[in-house]
Short mmCIF file of C-alpha atoms in Angstrom, two decimals:
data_model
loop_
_atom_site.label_atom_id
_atom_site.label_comp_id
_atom_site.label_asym_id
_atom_site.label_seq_id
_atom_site.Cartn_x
_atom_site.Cartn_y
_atom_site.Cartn_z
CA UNK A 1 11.85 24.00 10.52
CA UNK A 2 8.88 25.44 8.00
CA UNK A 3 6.39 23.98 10.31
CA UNK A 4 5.59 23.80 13.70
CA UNK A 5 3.64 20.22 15.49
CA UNK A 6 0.21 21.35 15.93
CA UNK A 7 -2.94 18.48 17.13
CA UNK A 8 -5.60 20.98 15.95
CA UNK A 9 -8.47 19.20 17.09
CA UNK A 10 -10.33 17.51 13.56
CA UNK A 11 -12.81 14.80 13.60
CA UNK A 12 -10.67 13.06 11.14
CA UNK A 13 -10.43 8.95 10.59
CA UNK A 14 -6.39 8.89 12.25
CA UNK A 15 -4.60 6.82 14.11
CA UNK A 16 -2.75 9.90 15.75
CA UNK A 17 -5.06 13.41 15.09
CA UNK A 18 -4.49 15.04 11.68
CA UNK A 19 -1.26 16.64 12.39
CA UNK A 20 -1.51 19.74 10.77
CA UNK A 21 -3.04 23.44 11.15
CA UNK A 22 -5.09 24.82 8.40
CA UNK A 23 -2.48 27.75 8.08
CA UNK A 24 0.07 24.95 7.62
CA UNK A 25 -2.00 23.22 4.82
CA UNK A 26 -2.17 26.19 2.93
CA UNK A 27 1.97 27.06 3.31
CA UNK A 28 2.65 23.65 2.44
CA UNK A 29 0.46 23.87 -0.63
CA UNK A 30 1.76 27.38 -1.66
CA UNK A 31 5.28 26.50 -1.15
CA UNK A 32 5.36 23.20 -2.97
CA UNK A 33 3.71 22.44 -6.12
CA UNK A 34 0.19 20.62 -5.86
CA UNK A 35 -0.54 17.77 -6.28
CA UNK A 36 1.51 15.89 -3.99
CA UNK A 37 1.84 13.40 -1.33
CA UNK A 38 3.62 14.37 2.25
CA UNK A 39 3.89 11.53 5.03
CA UNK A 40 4.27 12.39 8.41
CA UNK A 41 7.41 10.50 10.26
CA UNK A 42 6.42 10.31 14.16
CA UNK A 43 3.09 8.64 12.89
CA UNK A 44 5.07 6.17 10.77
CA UNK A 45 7.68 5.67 14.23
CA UNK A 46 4.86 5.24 16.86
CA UNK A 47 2.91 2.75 15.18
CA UNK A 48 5.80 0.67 14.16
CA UNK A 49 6.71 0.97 17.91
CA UNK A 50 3.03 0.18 18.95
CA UNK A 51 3.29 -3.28 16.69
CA UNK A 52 6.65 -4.22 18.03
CA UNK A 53 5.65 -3.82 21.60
CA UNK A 54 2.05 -5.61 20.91
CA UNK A 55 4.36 -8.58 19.71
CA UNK A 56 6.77 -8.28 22.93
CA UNK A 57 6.61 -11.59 24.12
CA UNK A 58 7.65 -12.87 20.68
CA UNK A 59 11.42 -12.45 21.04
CA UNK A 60 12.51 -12.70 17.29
CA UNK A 61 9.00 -10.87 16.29
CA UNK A 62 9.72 -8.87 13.25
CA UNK A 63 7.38 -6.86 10.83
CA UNK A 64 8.44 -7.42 7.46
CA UNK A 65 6.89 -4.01 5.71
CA UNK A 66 5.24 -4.61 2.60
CA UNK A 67 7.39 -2.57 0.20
CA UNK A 68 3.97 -2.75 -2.50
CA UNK A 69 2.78 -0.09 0.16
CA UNK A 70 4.97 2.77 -0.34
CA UNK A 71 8.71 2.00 -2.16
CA UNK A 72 10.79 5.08 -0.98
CA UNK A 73 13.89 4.60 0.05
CA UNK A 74 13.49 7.22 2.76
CA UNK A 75 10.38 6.07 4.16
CA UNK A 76 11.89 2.48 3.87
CA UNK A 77 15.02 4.09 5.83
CA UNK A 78 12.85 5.10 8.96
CA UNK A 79 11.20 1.36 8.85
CA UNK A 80 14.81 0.04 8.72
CA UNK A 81 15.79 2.19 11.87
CA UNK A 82 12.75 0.90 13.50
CA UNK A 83 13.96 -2.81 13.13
CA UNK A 84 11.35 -3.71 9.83
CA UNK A 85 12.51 -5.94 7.34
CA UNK A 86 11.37 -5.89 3.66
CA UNK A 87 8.37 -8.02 2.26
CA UNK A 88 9.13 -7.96 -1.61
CA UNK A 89 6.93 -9.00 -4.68
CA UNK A 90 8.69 -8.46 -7.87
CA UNK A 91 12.30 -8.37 -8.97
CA UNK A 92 12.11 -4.53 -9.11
CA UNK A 93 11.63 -4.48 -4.85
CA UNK A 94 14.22 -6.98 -3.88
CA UNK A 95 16.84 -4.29 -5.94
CA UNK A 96 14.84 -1.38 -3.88
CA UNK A 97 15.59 -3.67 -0.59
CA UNK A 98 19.19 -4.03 -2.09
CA UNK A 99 19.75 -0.77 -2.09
CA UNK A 100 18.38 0.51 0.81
CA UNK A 101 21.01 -1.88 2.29
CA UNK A 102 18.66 -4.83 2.91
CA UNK A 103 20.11 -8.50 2.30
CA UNK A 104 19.64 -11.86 3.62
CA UNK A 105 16.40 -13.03 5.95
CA UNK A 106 16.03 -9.05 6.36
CA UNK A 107 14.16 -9.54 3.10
CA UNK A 108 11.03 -12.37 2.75
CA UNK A 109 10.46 -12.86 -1.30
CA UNK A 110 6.50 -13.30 -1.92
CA UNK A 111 5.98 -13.33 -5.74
CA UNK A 112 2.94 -15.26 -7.79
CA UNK A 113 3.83 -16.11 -11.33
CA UNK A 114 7.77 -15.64 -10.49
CA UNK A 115 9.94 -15.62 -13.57
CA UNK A 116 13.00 -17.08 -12.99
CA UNK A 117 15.03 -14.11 -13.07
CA UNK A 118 13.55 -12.92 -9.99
CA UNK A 119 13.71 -16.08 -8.38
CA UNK A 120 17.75 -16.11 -8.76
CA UNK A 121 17.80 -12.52 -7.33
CA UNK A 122 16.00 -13.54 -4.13
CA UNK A 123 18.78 -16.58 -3.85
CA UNK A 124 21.57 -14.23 -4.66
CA UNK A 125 20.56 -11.61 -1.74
CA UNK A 126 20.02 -14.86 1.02
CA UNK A 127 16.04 -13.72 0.85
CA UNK A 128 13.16 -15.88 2.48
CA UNK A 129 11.97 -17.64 -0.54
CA UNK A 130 8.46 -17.87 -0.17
CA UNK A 131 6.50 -19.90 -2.88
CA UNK A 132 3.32 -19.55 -4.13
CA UNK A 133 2.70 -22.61 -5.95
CA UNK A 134 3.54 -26.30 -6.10
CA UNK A 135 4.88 -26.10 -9.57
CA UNK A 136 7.81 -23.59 -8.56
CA UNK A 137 9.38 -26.10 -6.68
CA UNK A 138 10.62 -28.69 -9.18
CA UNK A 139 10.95 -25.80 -11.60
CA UNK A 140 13.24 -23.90 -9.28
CA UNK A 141 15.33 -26.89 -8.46
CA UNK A 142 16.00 -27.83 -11.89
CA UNK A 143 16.84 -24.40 -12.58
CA UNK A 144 18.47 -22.65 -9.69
CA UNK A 145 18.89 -25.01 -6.71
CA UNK A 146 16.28 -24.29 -3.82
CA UNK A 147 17.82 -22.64 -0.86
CA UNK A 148 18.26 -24.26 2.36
CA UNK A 149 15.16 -22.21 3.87
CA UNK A 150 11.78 -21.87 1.56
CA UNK A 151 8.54 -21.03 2.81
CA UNK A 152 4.94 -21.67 0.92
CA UNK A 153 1.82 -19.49 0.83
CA UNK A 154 -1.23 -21.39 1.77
CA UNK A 155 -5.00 -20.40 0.46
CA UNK A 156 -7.08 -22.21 2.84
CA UNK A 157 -9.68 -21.72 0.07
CA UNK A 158 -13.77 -22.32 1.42
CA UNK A 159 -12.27 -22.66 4.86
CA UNK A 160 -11.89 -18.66 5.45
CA UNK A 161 -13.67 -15.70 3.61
CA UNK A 162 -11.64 -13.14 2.65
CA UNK A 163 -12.79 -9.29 1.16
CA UNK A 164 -13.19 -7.40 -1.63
CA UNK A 165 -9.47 -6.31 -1.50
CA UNK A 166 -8.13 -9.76 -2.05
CA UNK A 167 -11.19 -11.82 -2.92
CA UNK A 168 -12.93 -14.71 -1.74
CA UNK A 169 -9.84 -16.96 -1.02
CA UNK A 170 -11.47 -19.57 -3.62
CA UNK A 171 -11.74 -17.36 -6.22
CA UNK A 172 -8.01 -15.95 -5.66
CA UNK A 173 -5.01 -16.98 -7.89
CA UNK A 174 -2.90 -16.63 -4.46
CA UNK A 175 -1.30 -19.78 -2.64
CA UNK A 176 -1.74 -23.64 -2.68
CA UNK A 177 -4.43 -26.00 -1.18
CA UNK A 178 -3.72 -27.66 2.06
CA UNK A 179 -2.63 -31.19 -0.40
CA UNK A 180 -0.69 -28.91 -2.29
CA UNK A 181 1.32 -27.43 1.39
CA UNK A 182 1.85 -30.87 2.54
CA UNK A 183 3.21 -32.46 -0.70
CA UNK A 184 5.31 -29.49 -1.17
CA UNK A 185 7.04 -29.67 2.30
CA UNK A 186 7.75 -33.16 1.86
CA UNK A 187 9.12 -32.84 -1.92
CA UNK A 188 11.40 -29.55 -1.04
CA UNK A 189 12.89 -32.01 2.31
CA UNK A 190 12.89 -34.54 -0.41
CA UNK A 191 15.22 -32.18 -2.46
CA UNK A 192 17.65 -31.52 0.50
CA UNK A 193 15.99 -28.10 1.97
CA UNK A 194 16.49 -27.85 5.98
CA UNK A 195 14.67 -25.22 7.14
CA UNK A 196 10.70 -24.43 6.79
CA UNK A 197 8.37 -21.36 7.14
CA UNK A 198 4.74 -21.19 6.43
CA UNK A 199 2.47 -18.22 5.27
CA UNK A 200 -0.99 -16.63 4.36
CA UNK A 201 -2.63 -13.81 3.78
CA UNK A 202 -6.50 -14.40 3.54
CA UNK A 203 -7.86 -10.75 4.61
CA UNK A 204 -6.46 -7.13 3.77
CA UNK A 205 -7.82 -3.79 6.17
CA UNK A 206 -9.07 -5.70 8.33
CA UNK A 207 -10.27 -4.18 11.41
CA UNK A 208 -11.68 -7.04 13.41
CA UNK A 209 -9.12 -8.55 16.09
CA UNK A 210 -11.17 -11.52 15.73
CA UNK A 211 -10.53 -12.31 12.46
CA UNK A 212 -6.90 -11.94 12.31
CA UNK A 213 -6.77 -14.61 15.65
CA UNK A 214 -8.40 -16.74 13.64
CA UNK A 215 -5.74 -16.23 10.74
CA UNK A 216 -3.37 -16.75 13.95
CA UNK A 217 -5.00 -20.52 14.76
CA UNK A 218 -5.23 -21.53 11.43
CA UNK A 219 -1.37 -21.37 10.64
CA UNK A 220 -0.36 -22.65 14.16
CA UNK A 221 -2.78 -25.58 13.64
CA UNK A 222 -1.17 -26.31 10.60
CA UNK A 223 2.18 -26.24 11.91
CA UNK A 224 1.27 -29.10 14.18
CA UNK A 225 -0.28 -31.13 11.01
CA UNK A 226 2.79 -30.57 9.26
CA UNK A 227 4.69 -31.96 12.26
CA UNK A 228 2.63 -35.16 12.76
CA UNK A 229 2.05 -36.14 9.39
CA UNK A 230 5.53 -35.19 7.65
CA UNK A 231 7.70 -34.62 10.69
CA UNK A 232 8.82 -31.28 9.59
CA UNK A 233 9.59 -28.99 11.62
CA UNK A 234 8.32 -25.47 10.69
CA UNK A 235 10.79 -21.96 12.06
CA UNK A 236 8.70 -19.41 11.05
CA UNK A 237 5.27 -18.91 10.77
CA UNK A 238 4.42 -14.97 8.71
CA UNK A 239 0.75 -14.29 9.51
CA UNK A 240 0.80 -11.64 6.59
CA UNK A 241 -0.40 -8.10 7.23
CA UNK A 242 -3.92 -7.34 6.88
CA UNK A 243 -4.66 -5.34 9.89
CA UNK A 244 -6.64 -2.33 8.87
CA UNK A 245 -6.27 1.18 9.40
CA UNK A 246 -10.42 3.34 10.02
CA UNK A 247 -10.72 4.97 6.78
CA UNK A 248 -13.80 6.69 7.62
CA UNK A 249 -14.49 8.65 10.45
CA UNK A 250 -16.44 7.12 13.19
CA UNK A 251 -14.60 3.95 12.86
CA UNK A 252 -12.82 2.25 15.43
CA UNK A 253 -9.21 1.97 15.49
CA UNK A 254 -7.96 -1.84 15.84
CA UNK A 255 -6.95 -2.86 18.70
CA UNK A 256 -3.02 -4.05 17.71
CA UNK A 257 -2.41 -4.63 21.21
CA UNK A 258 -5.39 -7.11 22.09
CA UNK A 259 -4.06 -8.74 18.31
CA UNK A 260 -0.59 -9.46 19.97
CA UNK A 261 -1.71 -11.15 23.26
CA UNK A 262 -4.40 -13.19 21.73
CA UNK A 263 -1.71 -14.52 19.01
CA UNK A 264 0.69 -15.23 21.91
CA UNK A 265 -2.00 -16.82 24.02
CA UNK A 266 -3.40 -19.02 21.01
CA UNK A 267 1.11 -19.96 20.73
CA UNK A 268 1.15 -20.73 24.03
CA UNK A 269 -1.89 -23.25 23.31
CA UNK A 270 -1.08 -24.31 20.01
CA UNK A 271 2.77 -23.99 19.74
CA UNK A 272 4.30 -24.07 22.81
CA UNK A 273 2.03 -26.45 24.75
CA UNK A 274 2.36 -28.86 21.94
CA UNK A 275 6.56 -28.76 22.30
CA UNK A 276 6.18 -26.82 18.63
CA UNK A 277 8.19 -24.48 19.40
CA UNK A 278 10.75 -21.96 19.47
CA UNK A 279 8.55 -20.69 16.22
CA UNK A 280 9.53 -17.27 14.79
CA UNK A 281 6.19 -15.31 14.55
CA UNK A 282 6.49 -12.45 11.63
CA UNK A 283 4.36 -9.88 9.91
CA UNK A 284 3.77 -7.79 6.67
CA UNK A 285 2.04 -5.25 7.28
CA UNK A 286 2.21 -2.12 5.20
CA UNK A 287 -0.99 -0.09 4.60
CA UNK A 288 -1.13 -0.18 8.43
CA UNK A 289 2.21 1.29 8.66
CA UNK A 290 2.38 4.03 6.09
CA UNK A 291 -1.29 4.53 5.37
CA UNK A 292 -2.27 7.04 7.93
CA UNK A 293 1.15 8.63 7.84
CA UNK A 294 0.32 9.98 3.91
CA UNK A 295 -1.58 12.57 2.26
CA UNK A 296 -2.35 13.48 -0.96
CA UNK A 297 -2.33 17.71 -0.99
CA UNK A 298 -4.27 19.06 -4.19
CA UNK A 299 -6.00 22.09 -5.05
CA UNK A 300 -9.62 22.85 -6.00
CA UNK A 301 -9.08 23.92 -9.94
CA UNK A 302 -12.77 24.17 -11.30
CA UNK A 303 -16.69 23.62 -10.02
CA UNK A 304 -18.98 22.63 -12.17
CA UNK A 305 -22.64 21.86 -12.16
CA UNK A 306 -24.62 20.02 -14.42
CA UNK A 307 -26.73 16.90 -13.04
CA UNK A 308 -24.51 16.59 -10.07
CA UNK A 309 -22.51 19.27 -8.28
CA UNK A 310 -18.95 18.74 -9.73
CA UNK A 311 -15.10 19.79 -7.67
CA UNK A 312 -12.20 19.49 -9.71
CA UNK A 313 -8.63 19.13 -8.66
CA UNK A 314 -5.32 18.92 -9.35
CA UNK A 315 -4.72 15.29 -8.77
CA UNK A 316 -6.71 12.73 -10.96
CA UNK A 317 -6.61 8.60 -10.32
CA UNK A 318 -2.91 8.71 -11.28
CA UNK A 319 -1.96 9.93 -8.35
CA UNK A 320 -4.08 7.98 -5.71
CA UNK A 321 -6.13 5.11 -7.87
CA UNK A 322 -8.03 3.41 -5.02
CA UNK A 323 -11.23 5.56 -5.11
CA UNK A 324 -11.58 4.90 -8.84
CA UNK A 325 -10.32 1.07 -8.68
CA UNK A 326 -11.97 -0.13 -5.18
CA UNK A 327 -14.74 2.36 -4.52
CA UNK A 328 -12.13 2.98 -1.69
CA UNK A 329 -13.22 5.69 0.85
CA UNK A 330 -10.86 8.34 1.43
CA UNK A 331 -11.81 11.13 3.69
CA UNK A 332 -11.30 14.78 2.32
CA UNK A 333 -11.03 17.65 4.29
CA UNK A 334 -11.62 20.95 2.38
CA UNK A 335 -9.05 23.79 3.85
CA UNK A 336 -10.30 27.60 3.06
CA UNK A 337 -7.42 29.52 0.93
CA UNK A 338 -8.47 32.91 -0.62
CA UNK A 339 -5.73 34.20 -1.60
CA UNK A 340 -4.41 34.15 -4.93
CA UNK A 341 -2.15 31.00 -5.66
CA UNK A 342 1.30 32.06 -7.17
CA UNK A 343 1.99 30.77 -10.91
CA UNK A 344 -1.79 29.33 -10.61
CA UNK A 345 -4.69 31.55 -12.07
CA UNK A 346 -7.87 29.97 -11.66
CA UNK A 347 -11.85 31.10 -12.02
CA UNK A 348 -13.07 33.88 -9.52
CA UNK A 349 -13.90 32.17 -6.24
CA UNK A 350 -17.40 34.16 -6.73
CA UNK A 351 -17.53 32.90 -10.63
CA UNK A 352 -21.08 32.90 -11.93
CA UNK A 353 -22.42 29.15 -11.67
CA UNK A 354 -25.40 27.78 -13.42
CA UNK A 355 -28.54 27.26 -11.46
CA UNK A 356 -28.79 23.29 -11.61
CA UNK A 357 -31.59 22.94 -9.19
CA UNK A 358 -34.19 21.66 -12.00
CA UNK A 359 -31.34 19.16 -13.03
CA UNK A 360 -29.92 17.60 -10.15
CA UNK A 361 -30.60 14.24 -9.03
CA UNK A 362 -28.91 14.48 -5.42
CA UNK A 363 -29.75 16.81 -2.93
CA UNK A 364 -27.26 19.80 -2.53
CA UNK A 365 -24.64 19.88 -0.55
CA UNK A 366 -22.76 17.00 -1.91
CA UNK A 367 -20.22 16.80 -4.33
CA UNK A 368 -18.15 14.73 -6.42
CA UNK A 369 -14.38 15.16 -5.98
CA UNK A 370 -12.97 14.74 -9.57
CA UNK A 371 -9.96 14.74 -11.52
CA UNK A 372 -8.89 15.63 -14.97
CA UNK A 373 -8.09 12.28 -16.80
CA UNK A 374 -10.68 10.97 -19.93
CA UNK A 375 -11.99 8.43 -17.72
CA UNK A 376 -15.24 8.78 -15.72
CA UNK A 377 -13.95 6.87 -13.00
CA UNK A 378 -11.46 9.13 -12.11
CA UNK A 379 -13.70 10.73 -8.82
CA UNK A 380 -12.22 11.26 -5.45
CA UNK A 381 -15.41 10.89 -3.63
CA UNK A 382 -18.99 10.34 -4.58
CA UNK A 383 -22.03 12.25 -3.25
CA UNK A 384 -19.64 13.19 -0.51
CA UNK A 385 -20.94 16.10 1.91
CA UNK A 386 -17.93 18.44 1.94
CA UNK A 387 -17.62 21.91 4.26
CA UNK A 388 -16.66 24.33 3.54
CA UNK A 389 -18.30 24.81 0.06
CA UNK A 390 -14.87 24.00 -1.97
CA UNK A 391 -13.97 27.08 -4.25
CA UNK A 392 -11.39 27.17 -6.33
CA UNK A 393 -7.47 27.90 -4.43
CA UNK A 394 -8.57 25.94 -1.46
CA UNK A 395 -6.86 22.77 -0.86
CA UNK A 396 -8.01 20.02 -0.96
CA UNK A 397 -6.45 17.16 2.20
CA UNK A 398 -7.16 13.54 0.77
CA UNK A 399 -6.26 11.37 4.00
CA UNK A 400 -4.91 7.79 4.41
CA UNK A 401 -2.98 8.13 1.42
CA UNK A 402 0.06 6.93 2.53
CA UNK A 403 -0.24 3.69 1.36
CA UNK A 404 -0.61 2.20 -2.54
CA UNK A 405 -1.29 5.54 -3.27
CA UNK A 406 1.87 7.15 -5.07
CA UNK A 407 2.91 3.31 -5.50
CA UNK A 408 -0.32 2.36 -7.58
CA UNK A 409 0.28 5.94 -10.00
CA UNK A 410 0.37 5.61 -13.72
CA UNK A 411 0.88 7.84 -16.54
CA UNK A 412 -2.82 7.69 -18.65
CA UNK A 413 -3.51 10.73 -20.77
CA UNK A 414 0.38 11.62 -20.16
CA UNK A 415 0.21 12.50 -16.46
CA UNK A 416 3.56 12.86 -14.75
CA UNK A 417 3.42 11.32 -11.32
CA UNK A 418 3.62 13.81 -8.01
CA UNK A 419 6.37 14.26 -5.80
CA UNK A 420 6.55 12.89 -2.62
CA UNK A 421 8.08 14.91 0.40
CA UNK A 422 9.26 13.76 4.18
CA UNK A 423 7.29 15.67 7.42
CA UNK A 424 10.22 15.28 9.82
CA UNK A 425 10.23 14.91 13.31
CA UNK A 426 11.85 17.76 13.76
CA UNK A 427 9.58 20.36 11.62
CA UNK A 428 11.57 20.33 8.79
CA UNK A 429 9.76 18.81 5.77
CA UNK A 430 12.13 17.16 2.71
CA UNK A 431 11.73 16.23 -0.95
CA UNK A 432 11.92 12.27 -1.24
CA UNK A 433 10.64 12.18 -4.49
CA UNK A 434 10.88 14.57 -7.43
CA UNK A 435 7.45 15.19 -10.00
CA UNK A 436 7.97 13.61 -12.91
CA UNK A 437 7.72 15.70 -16.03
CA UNK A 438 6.79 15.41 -19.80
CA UNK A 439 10.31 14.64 -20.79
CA UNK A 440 10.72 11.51 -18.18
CA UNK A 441 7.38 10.28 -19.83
CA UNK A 442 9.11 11.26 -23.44
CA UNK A 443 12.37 9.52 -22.50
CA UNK A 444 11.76 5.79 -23.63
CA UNK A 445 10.73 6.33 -26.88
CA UNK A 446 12.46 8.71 -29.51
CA UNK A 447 10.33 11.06 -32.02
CA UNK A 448 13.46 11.50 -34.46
CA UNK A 449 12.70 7.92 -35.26
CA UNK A 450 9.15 7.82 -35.25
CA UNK A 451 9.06 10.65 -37.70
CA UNK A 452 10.94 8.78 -40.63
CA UNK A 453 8.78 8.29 -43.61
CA UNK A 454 7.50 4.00 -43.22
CA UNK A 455 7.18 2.51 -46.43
CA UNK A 456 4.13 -0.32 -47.13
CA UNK A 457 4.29 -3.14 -48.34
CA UNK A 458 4.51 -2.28 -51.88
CA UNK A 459 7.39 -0.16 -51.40
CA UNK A 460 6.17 3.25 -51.34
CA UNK A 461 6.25 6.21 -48.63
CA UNK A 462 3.44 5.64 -46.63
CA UNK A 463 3.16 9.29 -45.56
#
């Protein structure tokens, strides 16, 4: 393989430690054009394997990864291999899950706003219907037929708080009230469904086992309400995802397997105590997954100082938006490379800088990370302490990226998306996703068109 495993002590925010050597950053960087994002495969395996076994004493316990998170087919083949199902949101995914040889309950269908088009492909593949509003039902059996399984979101609204990464579950557009849930339930067994699940997702990175065992007793509550008042029998309860992954070093790494026994002792309580069960107890998770398996590689391009201390790179918001969108912390780790970067020239490492001292309103010593798009959001990091002093060649690790990072990219001011490439268990690493380039950005539209002569609307050449 190109690299050898190496657990180079780093004080870095991981689940496992960073899992490469600085002479492998730089190699990787030099032999594959930055920017780009590389995930790392054992990470992805073992904590897969560390979920499954935290949910052990759920027999039929199944993590349903949140395709959103990362949608590559390889990544998605490892999860399959690992016994993950899909957890879709658009039309677009359940064809990714199709392809990647996904059908029936491997696949749970959690859309808001859900044309009908994508409702009929979620029938057509067998796929866990689960619906997000009260509305969908009538519309879906006048249109489609409801399937003999359908599940429904619930927002428990003022009863929980959620975060800044899904809102205050009040103020979201996700789910239905508790009336909503019930009258649902009993309209869909109304309209000849058999078989019920029920859902939520109130909280997203969270890193408190508390709060997802209270996510835990709210559903299983629920599922006894739903029993007493309706006499409906619920099969599947998904808690969502939401457990977090320590972007920042220093904090703690959840503990998955204290979240596992408390959920099974609150469904021996709540569930089995209460002849509720045999209940099927699923997950979504996907940022915990992927997250820490991915980095974003880029290289240090230009410094600049003016009233801050400036470090621009390669990579801009398209390529990981969450700094720029969420004030998301991402930790950086600056890797030394002096020697000259093939097909790359940049400024003298020693380039003259101006003396800002007079100017500057932060102390030195801190940077902003910065990319090259027209938007003054586009920043890596803020004020962020970063040593070694970056200079331009060195690369530039951007951590936890592994998750909604090449899935959230775009294309402002033109900017082809990065590849994506596979660290293998083995050594070996593999392209899983070609760079874009100008002409895949060029291909939906067509300039011999465009360039025609328009006339007004008096009938003469506008040109």
């Amino acid at each position: 393989g190109l690299l050898s495993r190496c657990n180079k002590p780093r004080i870095m925010p991981k689940i496992n430690d960073f899992p490469y050597t600085d002479a492998q950053v730089v190699e990787l960087a030099e032999k594959y054009p930055t920017p780009f994002h590389i995930y790392h495969e054992e990470t992805i395996r073992k904590t897969v394997q560390g979920l499954r076994d935290a949910f052990s004493w759920c027999p039929n316990y199944r993590n349903y990864f949140a395709v959103k998170a990362t949608p590559n087919p390889h990544i998605m083949q490892i999860l399959k291999e690992e016994g993950c199902g899909a957890d879709c949101s658009s039309g677009t995914e359940l064809v990714f899950s199709e392809r990647c040889g996904l059908e029936g309950e491997d696949i749970m269908f959690t859309s808001n706003n859900t044309p009908l088009k994508e409702f009929r492909k979620a029938k057509q593949l067998g796929a866990i219907v689960n619906l997000d509003d009260l509305t969908h039902v009538e519309f879906l059996h006048k249109e489609e037929g409801l399937p003999e399984l359908i599940s429904f979101r619930f927002n428990p609204g003022p009863g929980r708080t959620g975060n800044v990464l899904i809102g205050d579950p009040k103020e979201a557009k996700f789910g239905t009230t508790k009336e909503q849930l019930l009258e649902g339930y009993k309209r869909c067994r109304d309209l000849g469904v058999k078989r019920f699940g029920l859902h939520t997702m109130v909280v997203s990175n969270c890193l408190k086992v508390e709060e997802l065992l209270e996510t835990a007793r709210m559903l299983f509550t629920l599922v006894a309400e739903i029993k007493t008042e309706l006499g409906i029998s619920i099969e599947l309860v998904n808690l969502g995802g939401g457990i977090g992954i320590p972007y920042r070093p220093g904090e703690s790494v959840i503990d998955v397997k204290a979240v596992g026994t408390g959920i099974g002792e609150l469904y021996k309580e709540l569930i089995e105590a209460k002849g509720l069960g045999p209940l099927r107890v699923v997950t979504e998770c996907g940022r915990y997954i992927t997250g820490p398996s991915g980095m974003l590689f880029t290289r240090v391009t230009h410094r600049k100082k003016i009233y801050k201390n400036y470090v621009g790179v390669d990579a801009c918001m398209a390529n990981l938006m969450r700094p720029g969108m969420y004030d998301a912390y991402h930790h950086i780790s600056i890797i030394a490379n002096e020697k000259p970067v093939p097909g790359m020239p940049l400024p003298s490492r020693d380039a003259f800088l101006p003396d800002n001292s007079k100017d500057l309103i932060r102390k030195t010593g801190v940077f902003d990370v910065v990319g090259g798009l027209c938007e003054n959001n586009d920043k890596f990091a803020v004020d962020r302490p970063l040593e070694p002093e970056p200079k331009p060649g060195d690369v530039a690790v951007i951590h936890d990226s592994g998750a909604h990072g090449h899935s959230m990219g775009f294309n402002y001011n033109g900017k082809p998306r990065s590849a994506e490439y596979l660290y293998r268990t083995d050594g070996s690493v593999v392209q899983i996703r070609r760079a874009e380039t100008v002409e895949d950005l060029f291909s939906t539209v067509e300039f011999p068109d465009a360039k025609r002569p328009r006339l007004d609307t008096n009938g003469s050449s506008s040109k």
